[in-house]
């Protein structure tokens, strides 16, 4: 098996069918869909004819749980991940095939982004494209540590299985630590100047939902990410003290505050963003004093 495509899904079956229709029917491609406790009713025969369709029957509702279920049965040499409301572009698997014998552990590709229901361009993919361009043009390694989503890249299955890398089973940011760990263990990576994936921006998606529970989950993952980067001597890529305070000051629990404070005391936490200006520091201080 050449490719295993792992897709978590919740409720939007029409978008899932759109995604499945963007994947060619081939013997060397396995598609694994894991339903995350959907409540909508839908005629599933058409979907099940195109994929292995599983259900998350654990007690934890999370896209991370679903992805881990998929990893347990995946057989492909390469792993691909997709969100159920996105699509692969027409040329995607032709491009993937041309790199399928690569010695790289991770191969990054470009994506585009549209606002769901229109042809209007979204900026959701812009920072990812910038990371790829910097890697291609300047051999900049930031892409290893700053490319958070699991989609838009080929990942050697062997890299994941041999290092026991799993997704966090949390309500938001389940993919951040997975992407960081795969990048840390990867011996060789590369980037390709080809666009293979379209991500849709939706008003009610997890990436645009800012409930306190979601934001608290993102905070906890951010602190875990910072801790791991510190262990590898990569504090330069951490979320800074300033950015964490500005974005999450209202969702700290005592446990998370103690963890954050400890990282500061032990000098494991980067304090200021890279290239921060004096003006930004003054603006920050004016909010607190």
JSON list of N, CA and C in Angstrom, two decimals, residues 12 15 18 85 113-122 198-203:
[
{"chain": "A", "resi": 12, "resn": "UNK", "atom": "N", "xyz": [-20.91, 16.56, 8.81]},
{"chain": "A", "resi": 12, "resn": "UNK", "atom": "CA", "xyz": [-21.09, 17.11, 7.48]},
{"chain": "A", "resi": 12, "resn": "UNK", "atom": "C", "xyz": [-20.77, 16.06, 6.41]},
{"chain": "A", "resi": 15, "resn": "UNK", "atom": "N", "xyz": [-19.92, 17.30, 2.66]},
{"chain": "A", "resi": 15, "resn": "UNK", "atom": "CA", "xyz": [-18.54, 17.74, 2.47]},
{"chain": "A", "resi": 15, "resn": "UNK", "atom": "C", "xyz": [-17.59, 16.55, 2.44]},
{"chain": "A", "resi": 18, "resn": "UNK", "atom": "N", "xyz": [-17.63, 15.11, -0.91]},
{"chain": "A", "resi": 18, "resn": "UNK", "atom": "CA", "xyz": [-16.84, 15.96, -1.82]},
{"chain": "A", "resi": 18, "resn": "UNK", "atom": "C", "xyz": [-15.36, 15.62, -1.70]},
{"chain": "A", "resi": 85, "resn": "UNK", "atom": "N", "xyz": [-13.88, 18.51, 5.48]},
{"chain": "A", "resi": 85, "resn": "UNK", "atom": "CA", "xyz": [-14.52, 19.56, 4.68]},
{"chain": "A", "resi": 85, "resn": "UNK", "atom": "C", "xyz": [-13.56, 20.21, 3.69]},
{"chain": "A", "resi": 113, "resn": "UNK", "atom": "N", "xyz": [-6.58, 28.22, -0.10]},
{"chain": "A", "resi": 113, "resn": "UNK", "atom": "CA", "xyz": [-7.68, 28.32, 0.85]},
{"chain": "A", "resi": 113, "resn": "UNK", "atom": "C", "xyz": [-8.80, 29.17, 0.27]},
{"chain": "A", "resi": 114, "resn": "UNK", "atom": "N", "xyz": [-10.03, 28.65, 0.41]},
{"chain": "A", "resi": 114, "resn": "UNK", "atom": "CA", "xyz": [-11.21, 29.37, -0.05]},
{"chain": "A", "resi": 114, "resn": "UNK", "atom": "C", "xyz": [-12.23, 29.46, 1.09]},
{"chain": "A", "resi": 115, "resn": "UNK", "atom": "N", "xyz": [-13.07, 30.47, 1.02]},
{"chain": "A", "resi": 115, "resn": "UNK", "atom": "CA", "xyz": [-14.17, 30.58, 1.97]},
{"chain": "A", "resi": 115, "resn": "UNK", "atom": "C", "xyz": [-15.30, 29.68, 1.49]},
{"chain": "A", "resi": 116, "resn": "UNK", "atom": "N", "xyz": [-15.77, 28.81, 2.35]},
{"chain": "A", "resi": 116, "resn": "UNK", "atom": "CA", "xyz": [-16.81, 27.84, 1.98]},
{"chain": "A", "resi": 116, "resn": "UNK", "atom": "C", "xyz": [-18.03, 28.53, 1.38]},
{"chain": "A", "resi": 117, "resn": "UNK", "atom": "N", "xyz": [-18.53, 27.97, 0.27]},
{"chain": "A", "resi": 117, "resn": "UNK", "atom": "CA", "xyz": [-19.72, 28.51, -0.38]},
{"chain": "A", "resi": 117, "resn": "UNK", "atom": "C", "xyz": [-19.44, 29.63, -1.36]},
{"chain": "A", "resi": 118, "resn": "UNK", "atom": "N", "xyz": [-18.17, 29.92, -1.60]},
{"chain": "A", "resi": 118, "resn": "UNK", "atom": "CA", "xyz": [-17.83, 30.99, -2.54]},
{"chain": "A", "resi": 118, "resn": "UNK", "atom": "C", "xyz": [-16.48, 30.67, -3.17]},
{"chain": "A", "resi": 119, "resn": "UNK", "atom": "N", "xyz": [-16.09, 31.49, -4.12]},
{"chain": "A", "resi": 119, "resn": "UNK", "atom": "CA", "xyz": [-14.76, 31.39, -4.70]},
{"chain": "A", "resi": 119, "resn": "UNK", "atom": "C", "xyz": [-13.82, 32.43, -4.12]},
{"chain": "A", "resi": 120, "resn": "UNK", "atom": "N", "xyz": [-14.24, 33.05, -3.03]},
{"chain": "A", "resi": 120, "resn": "UNK", "atom": "CA", "xyz": [-13.41, 34.07, -2.39]},
{"chain": "A", "resi": 120, "resn": "UNK", "atom": "C", "xyz": [-12.23, 33.42, -1.68]},
{"chain": "A", "resi": 121, "resn": "UNK", "atom": "N", "xyz": [-11.09, 34.05, -1.82]},
{"chain": "A", "resi": 121, "resn": "UNK", "atom": "CA", "xyz": [-9.86, 33.52, -1.24]},
{"chain": "A", "resi": 121, "resn": "UNK", "atom": "C", "xyz": [-9.79, 33.82, 0.23]},
{"chain": "A", "resi": 122, "resn": "UNK", "atom": "N", "xyz": [-9.41, 32.82, 1.00]},
{"chain": "A", "resi": 122, "resn": "UNK", "atom": "CA", "xyz": [-9.16, 32.98, 2.43]},
{"chain": "A", "resi": 122, "resn": "UNK", "atom": "C", "xyz": [-7.65, 33.06, 2.65]},
{"chain": "A", "resi": 198, "resn": "UNK", "atom": "N", "xyz": [-6.79, 21.95, -0.98]},
{"chain": "A", "resi": 198, "resn": "UNK", "atom": "CA", "xyz": [-7.59, 23.16, -0.75]},
{"chain": "A", "resi": 198, "resn": "UNK", "atom": "C", "xyz": [-8.26, 23.06, 0.61]},
{"chain": "A", "resi": 199, "resn": "UNK", "atom": "N", "xyz": [-7.99, 24.02, 1.46]},
{"chain": "A", "resi": 199, "resn": "UNK", "atom": "CA", "xyz": [-8.61, 24.07, 2.77]},
{"chain": "A", "resi": 199, "resn": "UNK", "atom": "C", "xyz": [-9.72, 25.11, 2.73]},
{"chain": "A", "resi": 200, "resn": "UNK", "atom": "N", "xyz": [-10.89, 24.75, 3.24]},
{"chain": "A", "resi": 200, "resn": "UNK", "atom": "CA", "xyz": [-12.03, 25.65, 3.25]},
{"chain": "A", "resi": 200, "resn": "UNK", "atom": "C", "xyz": [-12.18, 26.29, 4.63]},
{"chain": "A", "resi": 201, "resn": "UNK", "atom": "N", "xyz": [-12.42, 27.56, 4.63]},
{"chain": "A", "resi": 201, "resn": "UNK", "atom": "CA", "xyz": [-12.67, 28.28, 5.89]},
{"chain": "A", "resi": 201, "resn": "UNK", "atom": "C", "xyz": [-14.17, 28.36, 6.11]},
{"chain": "A", "resi": 202, "resn": "UNK", "atom": "N", "xyz": [-14.60, 27.90, 7.29]},
{"chain": "A", "resi": 202, "resn": "UNK", "atom": "CA", "xyz": [-16.02, 27.88, 7.62]},
{"chain": "A", "resi": 202, "resn": "UNK", "atom": "C", "xyz": [-16.25, 28.62, 8.92]},
{"chain": "A", "resi": 203, "resn": "UNK", "atom": "N", "xyz": [-17.40, 29.24, 9.04]},
{"chain": "A", "resi": 203, "resn": "UNK", "atom": "CA", "xyz": [-17.69, 30.07, 10.21]},
{"chain": "A", "resi": 203, "resn": "UNK", "atom": "C", "xyz": [-17.77, 29.25, 11.50]}
]
